[in-house]
CSV table of C-alpha atoms and ligand atoms in Angstrom, one decimal:
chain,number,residue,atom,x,y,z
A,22,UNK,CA,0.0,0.0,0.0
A,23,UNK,CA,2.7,2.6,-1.2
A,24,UNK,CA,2.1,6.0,-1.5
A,25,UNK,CA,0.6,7.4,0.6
A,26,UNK,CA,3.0,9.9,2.1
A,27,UNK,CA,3.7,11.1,-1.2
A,28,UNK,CA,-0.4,11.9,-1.7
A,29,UNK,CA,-0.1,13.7,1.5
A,30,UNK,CA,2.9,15.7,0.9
A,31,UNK,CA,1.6,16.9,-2.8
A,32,UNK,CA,-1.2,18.2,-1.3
A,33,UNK,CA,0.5,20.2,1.4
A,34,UNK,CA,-1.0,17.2,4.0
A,35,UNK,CA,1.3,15.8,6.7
A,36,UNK,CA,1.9,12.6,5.9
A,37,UNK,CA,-0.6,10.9,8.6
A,38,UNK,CA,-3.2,12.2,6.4
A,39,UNK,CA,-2.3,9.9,3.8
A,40,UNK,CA,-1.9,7.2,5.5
A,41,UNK,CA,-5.6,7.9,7.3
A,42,UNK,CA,-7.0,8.1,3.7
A,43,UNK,CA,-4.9,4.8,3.0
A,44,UNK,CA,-7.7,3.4,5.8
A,45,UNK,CA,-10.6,4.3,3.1
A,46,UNK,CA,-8.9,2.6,0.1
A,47,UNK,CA,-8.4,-0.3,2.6
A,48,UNK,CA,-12.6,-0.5,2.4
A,49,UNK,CA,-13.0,0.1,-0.9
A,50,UNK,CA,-10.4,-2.4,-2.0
A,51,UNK,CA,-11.7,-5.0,0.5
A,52,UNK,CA,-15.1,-4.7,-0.4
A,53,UNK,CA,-14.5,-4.7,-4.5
A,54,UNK,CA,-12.8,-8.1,-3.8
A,55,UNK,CA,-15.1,-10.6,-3.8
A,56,UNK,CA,-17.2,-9.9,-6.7
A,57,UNK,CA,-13.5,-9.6,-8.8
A,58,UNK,CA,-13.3,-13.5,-7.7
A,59,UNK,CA,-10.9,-12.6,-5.2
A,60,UNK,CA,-10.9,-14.5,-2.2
A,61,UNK,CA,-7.7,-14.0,-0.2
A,62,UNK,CA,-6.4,-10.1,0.3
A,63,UNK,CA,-3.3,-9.3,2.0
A,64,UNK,CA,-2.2,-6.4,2.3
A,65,UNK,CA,1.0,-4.8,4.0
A,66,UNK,CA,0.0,-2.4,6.3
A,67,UNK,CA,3.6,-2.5,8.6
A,68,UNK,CA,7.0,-3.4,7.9
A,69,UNK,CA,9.4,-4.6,10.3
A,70,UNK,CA,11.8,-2.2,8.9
A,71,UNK,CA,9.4,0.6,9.1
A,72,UNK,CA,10.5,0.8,13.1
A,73,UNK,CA,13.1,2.8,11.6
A,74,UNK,CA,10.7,6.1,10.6
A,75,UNK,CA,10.3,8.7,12.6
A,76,UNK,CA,8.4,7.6,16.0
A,77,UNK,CA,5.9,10.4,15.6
A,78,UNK,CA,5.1,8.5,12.4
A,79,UNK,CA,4.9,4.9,13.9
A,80,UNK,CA,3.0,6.6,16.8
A,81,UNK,CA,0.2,7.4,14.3
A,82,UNK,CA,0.4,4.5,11.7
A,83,UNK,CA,-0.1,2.2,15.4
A,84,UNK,CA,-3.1,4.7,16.5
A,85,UNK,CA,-4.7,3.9,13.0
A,86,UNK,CA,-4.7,0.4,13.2
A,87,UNK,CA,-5.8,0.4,16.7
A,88,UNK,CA,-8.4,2.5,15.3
A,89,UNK,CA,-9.2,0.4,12.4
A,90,UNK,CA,-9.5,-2.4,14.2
A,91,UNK,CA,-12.4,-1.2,17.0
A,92,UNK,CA,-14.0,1.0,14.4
A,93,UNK,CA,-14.0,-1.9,11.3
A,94,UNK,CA,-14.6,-5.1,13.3
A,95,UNK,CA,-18.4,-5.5,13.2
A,96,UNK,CA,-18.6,-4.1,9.5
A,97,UNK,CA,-15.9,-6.9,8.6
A,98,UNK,CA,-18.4,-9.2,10.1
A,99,UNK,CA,-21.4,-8.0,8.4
A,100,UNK,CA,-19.9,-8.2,5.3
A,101,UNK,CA,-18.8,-12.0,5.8
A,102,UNK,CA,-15.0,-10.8,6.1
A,103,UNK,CA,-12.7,-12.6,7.9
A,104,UNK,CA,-9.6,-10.9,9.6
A,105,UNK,CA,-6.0,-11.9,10.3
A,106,UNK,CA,-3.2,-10.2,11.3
A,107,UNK,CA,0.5,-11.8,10.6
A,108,UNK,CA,4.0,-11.3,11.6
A,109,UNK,CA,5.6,-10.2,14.8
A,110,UNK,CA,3.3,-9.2,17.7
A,111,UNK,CA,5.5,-9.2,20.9
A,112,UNK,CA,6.9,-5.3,19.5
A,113,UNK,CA,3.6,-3.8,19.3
A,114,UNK,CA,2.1,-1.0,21.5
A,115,UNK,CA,0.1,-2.3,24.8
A,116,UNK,CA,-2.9,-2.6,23.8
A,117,UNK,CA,-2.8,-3.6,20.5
A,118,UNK,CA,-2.3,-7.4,20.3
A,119,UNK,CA,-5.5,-8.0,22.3
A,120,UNK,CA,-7.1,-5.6,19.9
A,121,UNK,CA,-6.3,-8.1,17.1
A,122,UNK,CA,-6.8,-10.9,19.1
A,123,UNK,CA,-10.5,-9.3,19.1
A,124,UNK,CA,-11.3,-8.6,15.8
A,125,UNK,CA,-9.9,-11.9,14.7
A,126,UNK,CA,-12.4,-13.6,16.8
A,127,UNK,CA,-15.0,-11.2,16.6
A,128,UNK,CA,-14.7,-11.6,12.4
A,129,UNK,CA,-13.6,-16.0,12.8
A,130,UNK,CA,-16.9,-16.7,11.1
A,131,UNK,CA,-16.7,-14.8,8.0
A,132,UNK,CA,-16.0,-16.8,4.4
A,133,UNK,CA,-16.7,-14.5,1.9
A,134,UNK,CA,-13.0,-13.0,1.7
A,135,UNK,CA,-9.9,-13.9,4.4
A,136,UNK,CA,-8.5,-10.5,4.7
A,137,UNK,CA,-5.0,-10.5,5.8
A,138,UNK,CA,-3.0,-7.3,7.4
A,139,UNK,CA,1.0,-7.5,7.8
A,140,UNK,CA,1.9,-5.6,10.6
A,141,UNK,CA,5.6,-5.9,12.3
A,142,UNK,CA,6.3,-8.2,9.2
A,143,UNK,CA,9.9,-9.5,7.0
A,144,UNK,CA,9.3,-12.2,4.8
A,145,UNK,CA,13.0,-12.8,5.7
A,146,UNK,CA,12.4,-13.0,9.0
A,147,UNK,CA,9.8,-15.4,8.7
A,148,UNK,CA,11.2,-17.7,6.6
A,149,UNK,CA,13.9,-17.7,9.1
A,150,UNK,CA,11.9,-18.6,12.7
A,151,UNK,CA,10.0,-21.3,10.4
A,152,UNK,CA,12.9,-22.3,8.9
A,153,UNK,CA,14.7,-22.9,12.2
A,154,UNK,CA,12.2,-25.4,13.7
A,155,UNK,CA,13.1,-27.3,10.7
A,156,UNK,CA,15.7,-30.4,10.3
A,157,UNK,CA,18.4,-30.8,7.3
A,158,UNK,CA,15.4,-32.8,4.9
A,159,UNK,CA,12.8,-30.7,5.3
A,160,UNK,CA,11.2,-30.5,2.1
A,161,UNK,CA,9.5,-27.3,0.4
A,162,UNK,CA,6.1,-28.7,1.6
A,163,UNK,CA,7.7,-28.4,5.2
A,164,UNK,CA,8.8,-25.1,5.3
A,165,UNK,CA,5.8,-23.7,3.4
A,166,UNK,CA,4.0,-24.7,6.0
A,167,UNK,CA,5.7,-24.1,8.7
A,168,UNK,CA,5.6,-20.7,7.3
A,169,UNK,CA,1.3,-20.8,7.4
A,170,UNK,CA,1.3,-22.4,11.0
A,171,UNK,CA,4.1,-20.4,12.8
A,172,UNK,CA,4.1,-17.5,11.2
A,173,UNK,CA,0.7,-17.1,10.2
A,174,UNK,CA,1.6,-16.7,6.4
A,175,UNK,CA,-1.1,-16.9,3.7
A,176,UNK,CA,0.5,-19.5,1.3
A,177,UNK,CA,1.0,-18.8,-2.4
A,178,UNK,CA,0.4,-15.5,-3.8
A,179,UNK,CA,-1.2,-15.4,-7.3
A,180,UNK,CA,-1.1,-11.7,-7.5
A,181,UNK,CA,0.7,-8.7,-6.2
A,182,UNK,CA,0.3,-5.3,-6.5
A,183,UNK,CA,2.4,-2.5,-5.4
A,184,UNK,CA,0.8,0.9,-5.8
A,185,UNK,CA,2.8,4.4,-5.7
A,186,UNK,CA,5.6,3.6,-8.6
A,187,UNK,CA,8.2,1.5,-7.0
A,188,UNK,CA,8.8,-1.7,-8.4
A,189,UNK,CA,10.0,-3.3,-5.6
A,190,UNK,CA,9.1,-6.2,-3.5
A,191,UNK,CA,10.6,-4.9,0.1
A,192,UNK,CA,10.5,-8.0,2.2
A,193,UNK,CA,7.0,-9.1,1.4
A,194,UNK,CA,6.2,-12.3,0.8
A,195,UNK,CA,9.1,-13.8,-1.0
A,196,UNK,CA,9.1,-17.2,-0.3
A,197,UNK,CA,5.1,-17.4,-1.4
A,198,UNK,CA,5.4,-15.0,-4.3
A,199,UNK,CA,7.5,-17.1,-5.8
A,200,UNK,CA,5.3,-17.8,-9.1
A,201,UNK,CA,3.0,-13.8,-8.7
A,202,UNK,CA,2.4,-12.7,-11.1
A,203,UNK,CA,3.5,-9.0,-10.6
A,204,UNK,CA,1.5,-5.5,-11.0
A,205,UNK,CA,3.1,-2.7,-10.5
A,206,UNK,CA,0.9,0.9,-11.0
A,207,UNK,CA,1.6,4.6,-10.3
A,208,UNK,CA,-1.5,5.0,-8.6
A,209,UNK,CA,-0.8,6.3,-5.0
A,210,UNK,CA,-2.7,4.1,-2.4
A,211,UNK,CA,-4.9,6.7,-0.7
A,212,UNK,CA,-6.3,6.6,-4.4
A,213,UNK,CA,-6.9,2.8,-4.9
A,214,UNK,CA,-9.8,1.7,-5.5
A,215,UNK,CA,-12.5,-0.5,-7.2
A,216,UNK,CA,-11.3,0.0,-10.9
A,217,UNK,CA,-7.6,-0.3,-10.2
A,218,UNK,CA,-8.5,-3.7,-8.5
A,219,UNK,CA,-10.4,-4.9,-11.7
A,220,UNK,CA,-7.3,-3.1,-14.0
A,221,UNK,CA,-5.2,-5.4,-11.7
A,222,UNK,CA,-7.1,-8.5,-12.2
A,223,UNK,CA,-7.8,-7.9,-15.6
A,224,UNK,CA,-3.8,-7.6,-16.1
A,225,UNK,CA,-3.5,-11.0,-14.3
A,226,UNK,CA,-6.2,-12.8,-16.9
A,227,UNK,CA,-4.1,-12.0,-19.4
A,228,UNK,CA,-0.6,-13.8,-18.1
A,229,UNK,CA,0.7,-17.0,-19.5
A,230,UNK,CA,1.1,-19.0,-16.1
A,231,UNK,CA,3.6,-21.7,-16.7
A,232,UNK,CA,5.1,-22.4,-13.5
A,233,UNK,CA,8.4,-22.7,-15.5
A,234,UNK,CA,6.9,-25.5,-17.6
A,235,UNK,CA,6.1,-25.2,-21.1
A,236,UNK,CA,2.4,-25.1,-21.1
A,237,UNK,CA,-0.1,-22.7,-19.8
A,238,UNK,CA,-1.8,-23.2,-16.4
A,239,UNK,CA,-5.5,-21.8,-16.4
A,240,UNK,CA,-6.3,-18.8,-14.2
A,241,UNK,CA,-8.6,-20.7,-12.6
A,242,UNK,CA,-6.3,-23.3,-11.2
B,321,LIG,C1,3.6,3.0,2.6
B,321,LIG,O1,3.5,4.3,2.1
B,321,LIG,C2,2.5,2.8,3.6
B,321,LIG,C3,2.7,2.5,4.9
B,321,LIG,C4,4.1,2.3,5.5
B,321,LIG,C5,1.6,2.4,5.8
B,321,LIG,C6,0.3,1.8,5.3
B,321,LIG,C7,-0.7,1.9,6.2
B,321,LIG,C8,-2.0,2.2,6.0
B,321,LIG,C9,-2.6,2.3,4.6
B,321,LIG,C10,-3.0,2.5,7.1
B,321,LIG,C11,-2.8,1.8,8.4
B,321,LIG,C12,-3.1,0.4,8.3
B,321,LIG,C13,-4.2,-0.2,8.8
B,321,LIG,C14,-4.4,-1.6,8.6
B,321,LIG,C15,-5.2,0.6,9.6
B,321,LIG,P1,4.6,5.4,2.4
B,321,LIG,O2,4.2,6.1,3.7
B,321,LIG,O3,5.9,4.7,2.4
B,321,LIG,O4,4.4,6.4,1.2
B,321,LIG,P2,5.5,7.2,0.4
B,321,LIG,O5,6.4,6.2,-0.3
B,321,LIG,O6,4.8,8.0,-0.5
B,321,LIG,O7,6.3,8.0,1.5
């Protein structure tokens, strides 16, 4: 979800009011999923490296999500969404682990999209802590998932997207984006929304999937 200090900073915003309109294209994007055939979202809302910003900035981003997660709960369970929050939790402000605790439980019941939030989260580090629980012939199967029980990871990722220009993958999911088809667009995030998911998906349609064989896999599988 890149971009959204640079939407703030354009328009002469500090940058926590990008990242508060980042919490609308959350709800738009979540909602536009399902009927797009989506069924898993995950989204990066935290990385472990972002500790390093200024702490007036983390302050905020961790006041959002605290936020987002009292204020969103029972419309994520209305609308059949089911939430989980991955990667590290014993770093976060008080407070904000029983928070998630909460809304996961609170939202447990919901099948029409798994909604997935990254918050304190390094794909490197996580394929390290599952990887050390592991012996020497641990297959792929193992550490895959080792990486969905310990770590909470969402398994193979058909299709990312990084809004805001960069065409980077910054710790996110490596080991499970292995095969993703990538979508990079210059939209800034605060501006996502319904039609950019469907641009996305519509992108993804049109990729040969191989899976470094010879012949096409169908979308659909
Ligand atoms: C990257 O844009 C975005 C973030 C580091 C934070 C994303 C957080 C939210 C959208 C809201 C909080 C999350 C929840 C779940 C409530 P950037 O700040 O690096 O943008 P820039 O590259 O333009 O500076």
């Amino acid at each position: 979800m890149d971009g959204n200090g640079r939407w703030a900073t354009q328009r002469g915003l500090p940058r926590g009011a990008g990242h508060r309109m980042g919490v609308e294209a959350i709800r738009r994007t979540a909602e536009a999923a399902p009927d797009l055939g989506i069924g898993t979202l995950t989204l990066f809302a935290f990385a472990s490296d972002n500790w390093k910003r200024p702490e007036t900035e983390v302050v905020g981003l961790m006041r959002l999500l605290k936020a987002y997660l009292r204020s969103e709960t029972g419309r994520l369970a209305r609308t059949g969404t089911r939430l989980t929050v991955f990667g590290r939790r014993d770093r976060l402000p008080a407070g904000i682990p029983e928070a998630i605790e909460r809304a996961e439980a609170a939202t447990a019941a919901g099948t029409k999209l798994s909604l997935r939030i990254a918050v304190d989260y390094s794909s490197r580090d996580a394929i390290l802590a599952a990887a050390a629980g592991l012996g020497p012939e641990a297959s792929r199967e193992d550490l895959d998932r080792a990486l969905r029980d310990d770590v909470g990871g969402p398994g193979d990722v058909d299709l990312l997207i990084r809004t805001g220009g960069e065409k980077r993958l910054s710790d996110f999911l490596l080991w499970e984006a292995a095969y993703a088809e990538l979508h990079f667009t210059d939209r800034m995030w605060p501006d996502f929304g319904e039609a950019d998911l469907a641009a996305a998906v519509a992108d993804f349609a049109r990729r040969d999937r191989r899976f470094g064989g010879l012949k096409p896999v169908p979308v659909a599988a």
